[in-house]
Amino acid sequence: GAVVSQHPSRVICKSGTSVKIECRSLDFQATTMFWYRQFPKQSLMLMATSNEGSKATYEQGVEKDKFLINHASLTLSTLTVTSAHPEDSSFYICSAFADRGFPDTQYFGPGTRLTVL
Amino acid sequence: AQSVTQLGSHVSVSEGALVLLRCNYSSSVPPYLFWYVQYPNQGLQLLLKYTTGATLVKGINGFEAEFKKSETSFHLTKPSAHMSDAAEYFCAVSGIYTGGGNKLTFGTGTQLKVEL
């Protein structure tokens, strides 16, 4: 099946620094990727839709200047948390459509645990 | 608009007992329905999905779910629980339209505990 990877799997940073998380589709091209955020013992909340070659579409309440998304190629999307604060600590998960024509082909990455001190 | 309701944030069963995790959905368009499992500090793994056709779908690890349109439900079952089934389970719904615009809407999750 289709594989999505994320790097790093875990990151600890100091407050005020920026952190970049990569999401890669390893064996397929993904024109659309999604970024989710999950707080402890809660569900996944969609943050934004990342489209290759165009600007990301952010969900209501998500600060686009805080969470920068770049989908530079058909296999890579990055999420940069700028000027991170402790409240940004969370589990970030990306997903990608293996076939944009079929909405049931969304595959998830293993997630990135961000801890901001 | 779509939404998912998972009844019971925590479910506890004995090993070997029936597992039943409830999911009800609301969708203004024909839905695609999914069940995902998440182990601690890991991403989501697809258990099974309903798209079209047979309403009883079988997934991995012995799980199955039945799409009941009249009840707007998609409950997850497994005849006999195993210790390794202990995890968080998420029900999700998306639209069926092509083009990549369909977003997944997740339920709040059900933590399954399996006891000896």
Coordinates of N, CA and C in Angstrom, one line a residue:
Chain A
G1 N 0.8 -1.2 0.0 CA 0.0 0.0 0.0 C 0.8 1.2 0.0
A2 N 0.2 2.4 -0.2 CA 0.9 3.7 -0.2 C 1.5 4.0 1.2
V3 N 2.6 4.6 1.2 CA 3.3 4.9 2.4 C 3.6 6.4 2.5
V4 N 3.3 6.9 3.7 CA 3.5 8.3 4.0 C 4.5 8.4 5.2
S5 N 5.5 9.2 5.0 CA 6.5 9.3 6.1 C 6.5 10.7 6.7
Q6 N 6.9 10.9 7.9 CA 7.0 12.2 8.5 C 8.4 12.2 9.2
H7 N 9.0 13.4 9.2 CA 10.3 13.6 9.8 C 10.3 15.0 10.4
P8 N 10.7 15.2 11.7 CA 11.1 14.1 12.6 C 9.9 13.4 13.2
S9 N 10.2 12.4 13.9 CA 9.1 11.7 14.6 C 8.8 12.4 16.0
R10 N 9.9 13.0 16.5 CA 9.8 13.7 17.8 C 10.7 14.9 17.8
V11 N 10.2 16.0 18.3 CA 11.1 17.2 18.4 C 10.8 17.9 19.6
I12 N 11.9 18.4 20.3 CA 11.7 19.2 21.4 C 12.5 20.5 21.1
C13 N 11.8 21.6 21.3 CA 12.4 22.9 21.0 C 12.1 23.9 22.1
K14 N 12.9 25.0 22.1 CA 12.7 26.1 23.1 C 11.6 27.1 22.5
S15 N 10.9 27.7 23.5 CA 9.9 28.7 23.1 C 10.5 29.8 22.3
G16 N 9.9 30.2 21.2 CA 10.3 31.2 20.3 C 11.1 30.7 19.1
T17 N 11.4 29.5 19.0 CA 12.1 29.0 17.9 C 11.1 28.4 16.9
S18 N 11.6 28.2 15.7 CA 10.7 27.6 14.6 C 11.1 26.1 14.4
V19 N 10.1 25.4 14.0 CA 10.3 23.9 13.8 C 9.6 23.6 12.5
K20 N 10.4 22.8 11.7 CA 9.8 22.3 10.4 C 9.6 20.8 10.5
I21 N 8.4 20.5 10.0 CA 8.0 19.0 9.9 C 7.8 18.7 8.5
E22 N 8.4 17.6 8.1 CA 8.3 17.2 6.7 C 7.3 16.0 6.5
C23 N 6.5 16.0 5.5 CA 5.6 14.9 5.2 C 5.9 14.5 3.7
R24 N 6.2 13.2 3.6 CA 6.6 12.7 2.2 C 5.7 11.5 1.8
S25 N 5.3 11.5 0.6 CA 4.7 10.3 0.0 C 5.8 9.5 -0.6
L26 N 6.0 8.3 -0.2 CA 7.2 7.6 -0.6 C 7.0 6.9 -1.9
D27 N 5.9 6.4 -2.3 CA 5.7 5.6 -3.5 C 4.6 6.1 -4.4
F28 N 4.2 7.3 -4.2 CA 3.1 7.8 -5.0 C 3.2 9.4 -5.0
Q29 N 2.6 10.0 -6.0 CA 2.6 11.4 -6.0 C 1.3 11.9 -5.4
A30 N 1.4 13.0 -4.6 CA 0.2 13.5 -3.9 C 0.0 15.0 -4.2
T31 N -1.0 15.3 -5.0 CA -1.3 16.7 -5.2 C -1.9 17.3 -4.1
T32 N -2.5 16.5 -3.2 CA -3.2 17.1 -2.0 C -2.7 16.4 -0.8
M33 N -2.3 17.1 0.2 CA -1.9 16.6 1.5 C -2.7 17.4 2.6
F34 N -2.9 16.7 3.7 CA -3.6 17.4 4.8 C -2.7 17.4 6.0
W35 N -2.9 18.4 6.8 CA -2.2 18.5 8.1 C -3.2 18.5 9.2
Y36 N -3.0 17.6 10.2 CA -3.9 17.5 11.3 C -3.1 17.8 12.6
R37 N -3.9 18.2 13.6 CA -3.3 18.4 14.9 C -4.1 17.5 15.9
Q38 N -3.4 16.9 16.8 CA -4.1 16.1 17.8 C -3.6 16.3 19.2
F39 N -4.5 16.8 20.1 CA -4.1 17.0 21.5 C -4.3 15.7 22.2
P40 N -3.7 15.6 23.4 CA -3.7 14.3 24.1 C -5.2 13.9 24.3
K41 N -5.4 12.6 24.0 CA -6.7 12.0 24.2 C -7.8 12.7 23.5
Q42 N -7.5 13.3 22.4 CA -8.6 14.0 21.6 C -8.5 13.5 20.2
S43 N -9.4 14.0 19.4 CA -9.5 13.6 18.0 C -8.6 14.4 17.1
L44 N -8.5 14.0 15.9 CA -7.7 14.8 15.0 C -8.5 16.0 14.5
M45 N -7.8 17.1 14.5 CA -8.5 18.4 14.0 C -7.7 18.8 12.7
L46 N -8.4 18.9 11.6 CA -7.8 19.4 10.4 C -7.3 20.8 10.5
M47 N -6.1 21.0 10.2 CA -5.5 22.4 10.2 C -5.6 23.0 8.9
A48 N -5.1 22.3 7.8 CA -5.0 22.9 6.5 C -4.9 21.8 5.4
T49 N -5.3 22.2 4.3 CA -5.1 21.4 3.1 C -4.0 22.0 2.3
S50 N -3.0 21.1 2.0 CA -1.9 21.6 1.2 C -2.0 21.1 -0.2
N51 N -1.9 22.0 -1.1 CA -2.0 21.7 -2.5 C -0.7 22.0 -3.3
E52 N -0.2 21.1 -4.0 CA 1.0 21.2 -4.7 C 1.0 22.4 -5.7
G53 N 1.9 23.3 -5.6 CA 2.0 24.4 -6.5 C 1.1 25.6 -6.2
S54 N 0.4 25.5 -5.1 CA -0.5 26.6 -4.7 C -0.5 26.8 -3.2
K55 N -1.2 27.9 -2.8 CA -1.3 28.2 -1.4 C -2.1 27.2 -0.7
A56 N -1.8 27.0 0.6 CA -2.6 26.1 1.4 C -3.9 26.7 1.8
T57 N -4.9 25.9 2.0 CA -6.2 26.3 2.5 C -6.3 26.0 4.0
Y58 N -6.4 27.0 4.8 CA -6.5 26.8 6.2 C -7.9 26.7 6.8
E59 N -8.0 25.9 7.8 CA -9.3 25.8 8.4 C -9.5 27.0 9.3
Q60 N -10.8 27.3 9.6 CA -11.1 28.4 10.4 C -10.5 28.3 11.8
G61 N -9.9 29.4 12.2 CA -9.2 29.5 13.5 C -7.8 29.1 13.5
V62 N -7.2 28.6 12.4 CA -5.8 28.3 12.3 C -5.1 29.4 11.7
E63 N -4.0 29.9 12.4 CA -3.3 31.0 12.0 C -2.3 30.7 10.9
K64 N -2.5 31.2 9.7 CA -1.7 30.8 8.6 C -0.2 31.4 8.7
D65 N -0.1 32.4 9.4 CA 1.3 33.0 9.6 C 2.0 32.2 10.7
K66 N 1.3 31.5 11.5 CA 1.9 30.7 12.6 C 2.3 29.4 12.1
F67 N 1.5 28.8 11.2 CA 1.7 27.5 10.7 C 1.9 27.6 9.2
L68 N 3.1 27.7 8.8 CA 3.4 27.9 7.4 C 3.5 26.5 6.7
I69 N 2.8 26.4 5.6 CA 2.7 25.2 4.8 C 3.3 25.4 3.4
N70 N 4.2 24.5 3.0 CA 4.8 24.6 1.7 C 4.7 23.2 1.0
H71 N 4.1 23.2 -0.1 CA 3.9 21.9 -0.9 C 4.7 22.1 -2.2
A72 N 6.0 22.0 -2.1 CA 6.9 22.3 -3.2 C 6.9 21.3 -4.3
S73 N 6.6 20.0 -3.9 CA 6.7 19.0 -5.0 C 5.6 18.0 -4.8
L74 N 5.4 17.1 -5.7 CA 4.3 16.2 -5.6 C 4.5 15.1 -4.5
T75 N 5.7 15.1 -3.9 CA 5.9 14.1 -2.8 C 6.3 14.7 -1.5
L76 N 6.3 16.0 -1.4 CA 6.7 16.7 -0.1 C 5.9 17.9 0.2
S77 N 5.4 17.9 1.5 CA 4.8 19.0 2.1 C 5.5 19.3 3.4
T78 N 5.7 20.5 3.7 CA 6.3 20.9 5.0 C 5.4 21.8 5.8
L79 N 5.4 21.6 7.1 CA 4.7 22.4 8.1 C 5.7 23.1 9.0
T80 N 5.8 24.4 9.0 CA 6.7 25.1 9.9 C 5.9 25.8 10.9
V81 N 6.2 25.4 12.2 CA 5.6 26.1 13.3 C 6.5 27.3 13.7
T82 N 6.1 28.5 13.5 CA 6.9 29.6 13.7 C 6.8 30.2 15.1
S83 N 7.9 30.6 15.7 CA 7.8 31.2 17.0 C 7.0 30.3 17.9
A84 N 7.4 29.1 18.1 CA 6.7 28.1 18.8 C 6.5 28.5 20.3
H85 N 5.4 28.2 20.8 CA 5.1 28.4 22.3 C 4.6 27.1 22.9
P86 N 4.7 27.0 24.2 CA 4.2 25.7 24.8 C 2.8 25.2 24.4
E87 N 2.0 26.1 24.1 CA 0.6 25.7 23.7 C 0.6 25.1 22.3
D88 N 1.7 25.2 21.6 CA 1.8 24.6 20.3 C 2.2 23.1 20.4
S89 N 2.6 22.7 21.6 CA 2.9 21.3 21.8 C 1.8 20.4 21.5
S90 N 2.0 19.4 20.6 CA 0.9 18.6 20.2 C 1.5 17.5 19.3
F91 N 0.6 16.7 18.8 CA 1.0 15.6 17.9 C 0.4 16.0 16.5
Y92 N 1.3 16.2 15.5 CA 1.0 16.6 14.2 C 1.0 15.5 13.2
I93 N 0.0 15.3 12.5 CA -0.1 14.2 11.6 C -0.5 14.7 10.2
C94 N 0.2 14.2 9.2 CA -0.1 14.5 7.8 C -0.8 13.3 7.1
S95 N -1.4 13.6 6.0 CA -2.0 12.6 5.2 C -1.9 13.0 3.8
A96 N -2.1 12.0 2.9 CA -2.0 12.3 1.4 C -2.9 11.4 0.7
F97 N -3.5 12.0 -0.4 CA -4.3 11.2 -1.3 C -3.4 10.5 -2.3
A98 N -3.5 9.2 -2.3 CA -2.8 8.4 -3.3 C -3.3 8.6 -4.7
D99 N -4.6 8.9 -4.8 CA -5.3 9.1 -6.0 C -6.3 10.2 -5.8
R100 N -6.1 11.3 -6.4 CA -6.9 12.5 -6.1 C -8.3 12.2 -6.6
G101 N -8.5 11.2 -7.5 CA -9.8 10.9 -8.1 C -10.6 10.1 -7.1
F102 N -10.0 9.6 -6.1 CA -10.8 8.7 -5.2 C -10.6 9.1 -3.7
P103 N -11.7 9.6 -3.2 CA -11.5 10.2 -1.8 C -11.3 9.1 -0.7
D104 N -11.3 7.9 -1.1 CA -11.0 6.8 -0.1 C -9.6 6.4 -0.1
T105 N -8.7 7.1 -0.8 CA -7.3 6.7 -0.8 C -6.4 7.6 0.0
Q106 N -6.9 8.0 1.2 CA -6.1 8.9 2.0 C -5.2 8.1 3.0
Y107 N -3.9 8.3 3.0 CA -3.0 7.6 3.8 C -2.3 8.5 4.8
F108 N -2.1 8.0 6.0 CA -1.6 8.9 7.1 C -0.2 8.6 7.4
G109 N 0.5 9.6 7.7 CA 1.9 9.5 8.2 C 1.9 9.1 9.7
P110 N 3.0 8.7 10.2 CA 3.1 8.2 11.6 C 3.0 9.3 12.7
G111 N 3.0 10.5 12.3 CA 2.9 11.6 13.2 C 4.2 12.2 13.7
T112 N 4.2 13.4 14.2 CA 5.4 14.1 14.8 C 4.9 14.7 16.1
R113 N 5.6 14.3 17.2 CA 5.4 14.8 18.5 C 6.2 16.0 18.8
L114 N 5.6 17.2 18.9 CA 6.3 18.4 19.1 C 6.1 18.8 20.6
T115 N 7.2 19.1 21.2 CA 7.2 19.6 22.6 C 7.9 20.9 22.7
V116 N 7.2 21.9 23.1 CA 7.9 23.2 23.2 C 8.1 23.6 24.7
L117 N 9.3 23.8 25.0 CA 9.6 24.1 26.4 C 9.5 25.5 26.8
Chain B
A1 N -22.4 19.6 5.0 CA -21.7 19.5 6.3 C -21.8 18.0 6.8
Q2 N -20.7 17.7 7.5 CA -20.6 16.3 8.0 C -20.2 16.3 9.5
S3 N -20.7 15.3 10.1 CA -20.3 15.1 11.5 C -20.3 13.6 11.9
V4 N -19.6 13.3 12.9 CA -19.5 11.9 13.4 C -19.7 11.9 14.9
T5 N -20.5 11.0 15.4 CA -20.6 10.9 16.9 C -20.2 9.5 17.2
Q6 N -19.3 9.4 18.1 CA -18.9 8.1 18.7 C -19.4 8.0 20.1
L7 N -20.3 7.1 20.4 CA -20.9 6.9 21.7 C -19.9 6.1 22.6
G8 N -19.5 6.7 23.7 CA -18.6 6.0 24.6 C -17.2 6.4 24.3
S9 N -16.6 7.2 25.1 CA -15.2 7.5 24.9 C -14.3 6.4 25.4
H10 N -14.8 5.6 26.3 CA -14.1 4.4 26.8 C -14.9 3.2 26.8
V11 N -14.4 2.1 26.2 CA -15.1 0.8 26.2 C -14.1 -0.2 26.8
S12 N -14.6 -1.0 27.7 CA -13.8 -2.1 28.3 C -14.5 -3.4 28.1
V13 N -13.7 -4.4 27.5 CA -14.3 -5.7 27.3 C -13.3 -6.7 27.8
S14 N -13.7 -7.9 28.1 CA -12.9 -9.0 28.5 C -12.3 -9.7 27.2
E15 N -11.1 -10.2 27.4 CA -10.5 -10.9 26.3 C -11.4 -12.0 25.8
G16 N -11.7 -12.1 24.5 CA -12.6 -13.2 24.0 C -14.0 -12.7 23.9
A17 N -14.3 -11.6 24.4 CA -15.7 -11.1 24.4 C -15.9 -10.3 23.1
L18 N -17.2 -10.0 22.8 CA -17.5 -9.2 21.6 C -17.1 -7.8 21.8
V19 N -16.6 -7.2 20.7 CA -16.3 -5.8 20.7 C -17.3 -5.1 19.9
L20 N -17.9 -4.0 20.4 CA -18.9 -3.2 19.7 C -18.5 -1.7 20.0
L21 N -18.1 -1.0 18.9 CA -17.8 0.4 19.0 C -18.8 1.1 18.1
R22 N -19.5 2.1 18.7 CA -20.6 2.7 18.0 C -20.2 4.0 17.3
C23 N -20.8 4.2 16.1 CA -20.5 5.4 15.3 C -21.8 5.8 14.6
N24 N -22.2 7.0 14.7 CA -23.3 7.5 13.9 C -22.8 8.8 13.2
Y25 N -23.3 8.9 12.0 CA -22.8 10.0 11.2 C -23.9 10.9 10.7
S26 N -23.6 12.1 10.3 CA -24.5 13.0 9.6 C -23.8 13.5 8.4
S27 N -24.5 13.5 7.2 CA -23.8 13.9 6.0 C -24.9 14.4 5.0
S28 N -24.6 15.5 4.4 CA -25.5 16.1 3.4 C -25.3 15.5 2.1
V29 N -24.3 14.7 1.9 CA -24.0 14.0 0.6 C -23.8 12.5 1.0
P30 N -23.9 11.7 -0.1 CA -23.6 10.3 0.2 C -22.2 10.1 0.8
P31 N -22.2 9.3 1.9 CA -20.9 9.3 2.6 C -20.0 8.1 2.3
Y32 N -18.7 8.4 2.5 CA -17.7 7.3 2.6 C -17.4 7.2 4.1
L33 N -17.4 6.0 4.6 CA -17.2 5.9 6.1 C -16.0 5.0 6.3
F34 N -15.3 5.4 7.4 CA -14.0 4.8 7.7 C -13.9 4.5 9.2
W35 N -13.1 3.5 9.5 CA -12.7 3.2 10.9 C -11.2 3.1 10.9
Y36 N -10.6 3.9 11.8 CA -9.1 3.9 11.9 C -8.7 3.5 13.3
V37 N -7.6 2.9 13.5 CA -7.1 2.5 14.8 C -5.7 3.3 15.0
Q38 N -5.6 3.7 16.2 CA -4.3 4.5 16.6 C -3.7 3.9 17.8
Y39 N -2.5 3.4 17.7 CA -1.8 3.0 18.9 C -1.0 4.1 19.5
P40 N -0.6 4.1 20.7 CA 0.1 5.2 21.4 C 1.3 5.8 20.6
N41 N 1.2 7.1 20.4 CA 2.3 7.8 19.7 C 2.5 7.3 18.3
Q42 N 1.5 6.9 17.6 CA 1.6 6.4 16.2 C 0.5 7.1 15.4
G43 N 0.6 7.1 14.1 CA -0.4 7.6 13.2 C -1.6 6.7 13.1
L44 N -2.4 7.0 12.2 CA -3.6 6.2 12.0 C -3.5 5.1 11.0
Q45 N -4.1 4.0 11.3 CA -4.1 2.8 10.4 C -5.5 2.5 10.0
L46 N -5.7 2.4 8.8 CA -7.1 2.1 8.3 C -7.5 0.7 8.6
L47 N -8.6 0.6 9.3 CA -9.1 -0.8 9.6 C -10.0 -1.3 8.5
L48 N -11.0 -0.4 8.1 CA -11.9 -0.8 7.0 C -12.6 0.5 6.5
K49 N -13.3 0.3 5.4 CA -14.0 1.5 4.8 C -15.2 1.0 4.1
Y50 N -16.2 1.9 4.0 CA -17.4 1.7 3.2 C -17.4 2.8 2.2
T51 N -17.5 2.3 0.9 CA -17.6 3.3 -0.2 C -18.9 3.1 -0.9
T52 N -19.0 2.0 -1.6 CA -20.3 1.7 -2.2 C -20.4 0.1 -2.2
G53 N -21.6 -0.4 -2.6 CA -21.8 -1.8 -2.7 C -22.2 -2.4 -1.4
A54 N -21.6 -3.5 -1.1 CA -22.0 -4.3 0.1 C -21.9 -3.5 1.4
T55 N -23.0 -3.5 2.1 CA -23.0 -2.7 3.3 C -22.2 -3.3 4.5
L56 N -22.0 -4.5 4.5 CA -21.1 -5.2 5.5 C -19.7 -5.3 5.0
V57 N -18.8 -4.5 5.6 CA -17.5 -4.5 5.2 C -16.5 -5.2 6.2
K58 N -15.6 -5.9 5.7 CA -14.7 -6.6 6.6 C -13.3 -5.9 6.4
G59 N -12.6 -5.8 7.6 CA -11.4 -5.2 7.6 C -10.3 -6.1 8.1
I60 N -9.2 -5.4 8.5 CA -8.1 -6.2 9.1 C -8.3 -6.6 10.5
N61 N -7.5 -7.5 11.0 CA -7.6 -8.0 12.4 C -8.9 -8.5 12.8
G62 N -9.7 -9.0 11.9 CA -11.0 -9.6 12.3 C -12.1 -8.6 12.5
F63 N -11.9 -7.3 12.3 CA -13.0 -6.3 12.5 C -13.9 -6.2 11.3
E64 N -15.1 -5.9 11.5 CA -16.1 -5.6 10.5 C -17.0 -4.5 10.9
A65 N -17.7 -3.9 9.9 CA -18.7 -2.8 10.2 C -19.8 -2.9 9.2
E66 N -20.9 -2.5 9.6 CA -22.1 -2.5 8.7 C -22.6 -1.1 8.6
F67 N -22.8 -0.7 7.3 CA -23.4 0.6 7.0 C -24.9 0.5 7.0
K68 N -25.5 1.2 7.9 CA -27.0 1.2 7.9 C -27.5 2.6 7.6
K69 N -27.9 2.8 6.4 CA -28.3 4.2 6.0 C -29.5 4.7 6.8
S70 N -30.5 3.8 7.1 CA -31.7 4.1 7.8 C -31.4 4.6 9.2
E71 N -30.3 4.1 9.8 CA -29.9 4.4 11.1 C -28.8 5.4 11.2
T72 N -28.3 5.8 10.0 CA -27.1 6.6 9.9 C -26.0 6.1 10.8
S73 N -25.7 4.8 10.8 CA -24.8 4.2 11.7 C -23.7 3.4 10.9
F74 N -22.6 3.2 11.5 CA -21.5 2.4 11.0 C -20.7 1.9 12.2
H75 N -21.3 1.0 12.9 CA -20.8 0.4 14.1 C -19.7 -0.6 13.8
L76 N -18.7 -0.6 14.6 CA -17.5 -1.5 14.4 C -17.6 -2.7 15.4
T77 N -17.4 -3.9 14.8 CA -17.5 -5.1 15.7 C -16.4 -6.0 15.4
K78 N -16.1 -6.9 16.5 CA -15.2 -8.0 16.4 C -15.7 -9.0 17.3
P79 N -15.8 -10.2 16.8 CA -16.5 -11.3 17.6 C -15.7 -11.6 18.9
S80 N -14.4 -11.6 18.9 CA -13.6 -12.0 20.0 C -12.4 -11.1 20.2
A81 N -12.5 -10.3 21.3 CA -11.4 -9.4 21.5 C -10.1 -10.0 21.9
H82 N -9.0 -9.4 21.5 CA -7.7 -9.8 21.8 C -7.0 -8.7 22.5
M83 N -6.0 -9.0 23.4 CA -5.3 -8.0 24.1 C -4.7 -7.0 23.2
S84 N -4.2 -7.4 22.0 CA -3.6 -6.5 21.1 C -4.6 -5.5 20.4
D85 N -5.9 -5.7 20.7 CA -6.9 -4.8 20.1 C -7.0 -3.5 21.0
A86 N -6.3 -3.5 22.1 CA -6.4 -2.3 23.0 C -5.7 -1.1 22.2
A87 N -6.5 -0.1 22.0 CA -6.1 1.1 21.2 C -7.2 2.1 21.2
E88 N -6.9 3.2 20.5 CA -7.9 4.2 20.2 C -8.5 4.0 18.8
Y89 N -9.8 4.1 18.7 CA -10.5 3.9 17.5 C -11.2 5.1 17.1
F90 N -11.1 5.5 15.8 CA -11.7 6.7 15.3 C -12.6 6.3 14.1
C91 N -13.8 6.8 14.1 CA -14.7 6.7 13.0 C -14.6 8.0 12.2
A92 N -14.7 7.9 10.9 CA -14.6 9.2 10.1 C -15.5 9.1 8.9
V93 N -15.9 10.2 8.4 CA -16.7 10.3 7.2 C -16.2 11.3 6.2
S94 N -16.3 11.0 5.0 CA -16.0 12.0 4.0 C -17.0 12.0 2.9
G95 N -17.0 12.9 2.0 CA -17.9 12.9 0.8 C -17.4 11.9 -0.2
I96 N -18.1 11.7 -1.2 CA -17.7 10.7 -2.2 C -17.2 11.4 -3.5
Y97 N -17.2 12.7 -3.5 CA -16.9 13.3 -4.8 C -15.4 13.3 -5.1
T98 N -15.0 13.1 -6.3 CA -13.6 13.1 -6.7 C -13.0 14.4 -6.8
G99 N -11.7 14.5 -6.9 CA -11.0 15.8 -7.1 C -10.2 16.1 -5.9
G100 N -10.2 15.3 -4.9 CA -9.3 15.6 -3.8 C -9.9 16.6 -2.8
G101 N -11.1 17.1 -3.0 CA -11.6 18.1 -2.1 C -12.3 17.6 -0.9
N102 N -12.4 16.3 -0.8 CA -13.1 15.7 0.3 C -12.2 15.7 1.5
K103 N -12.8 16.2 2.6 CA -12.0 16.2 3.9 C -12.6 15.1 4.7
L104 N -11.8 14.5 5.6 CA -12.3 13.6 6.5 C -12.7 14.3 7.8
T105 N -13.8 14.0 8.3 CA -14.3 14.5 9.6 C -14.3 13.3 10.6
F106 N -13.5 13.5 11.7 CA -13.4 12.4 12.6 C -14.3 12.5 13.8
G107 N -14.6 11.4 14.4 CA -15.3 11.4 15.7 C -14.3 11.6 16.7
T108 N -14.7 11.7 18.0 CA -13.9 12.0 19.1 C -13.1 10.8 19.6
G109 N -13.3 9.7 19.0 CA -12.5 8.5 19.4 C -13.1 7.7 20.5
T110 N -12.8 6.4 20.5 CA -13.2 5.5 21.6 C -11.9 4.7 22.0
Q111 N -11.6 4.8 23.2 CA -10.5 4.0 23.8 C -11.0 2.7 24.2
L112 N -10.4 1.6 23.5 CA -10.8 0.3 23.8 C -9.8 -0.3 24.8
K113 N -10.3 -0.9 25.9 CA -9.5 -1.5 26.8 C -9.9 -3.0 26.9
V114 N -8.9 -3.9 26.8 CA -9.2 -5.3 26.8 C -8.6 -5.9 28.1
E115 N -9.4 -6.5 28.9 CA -9.0 -7.1 30.2 C -8.9 -8.6 30.1
L116 N -8.0 -9.1 31.0 CA -7.9 -10.6 31.0 C -9.1 -11.2 31.8

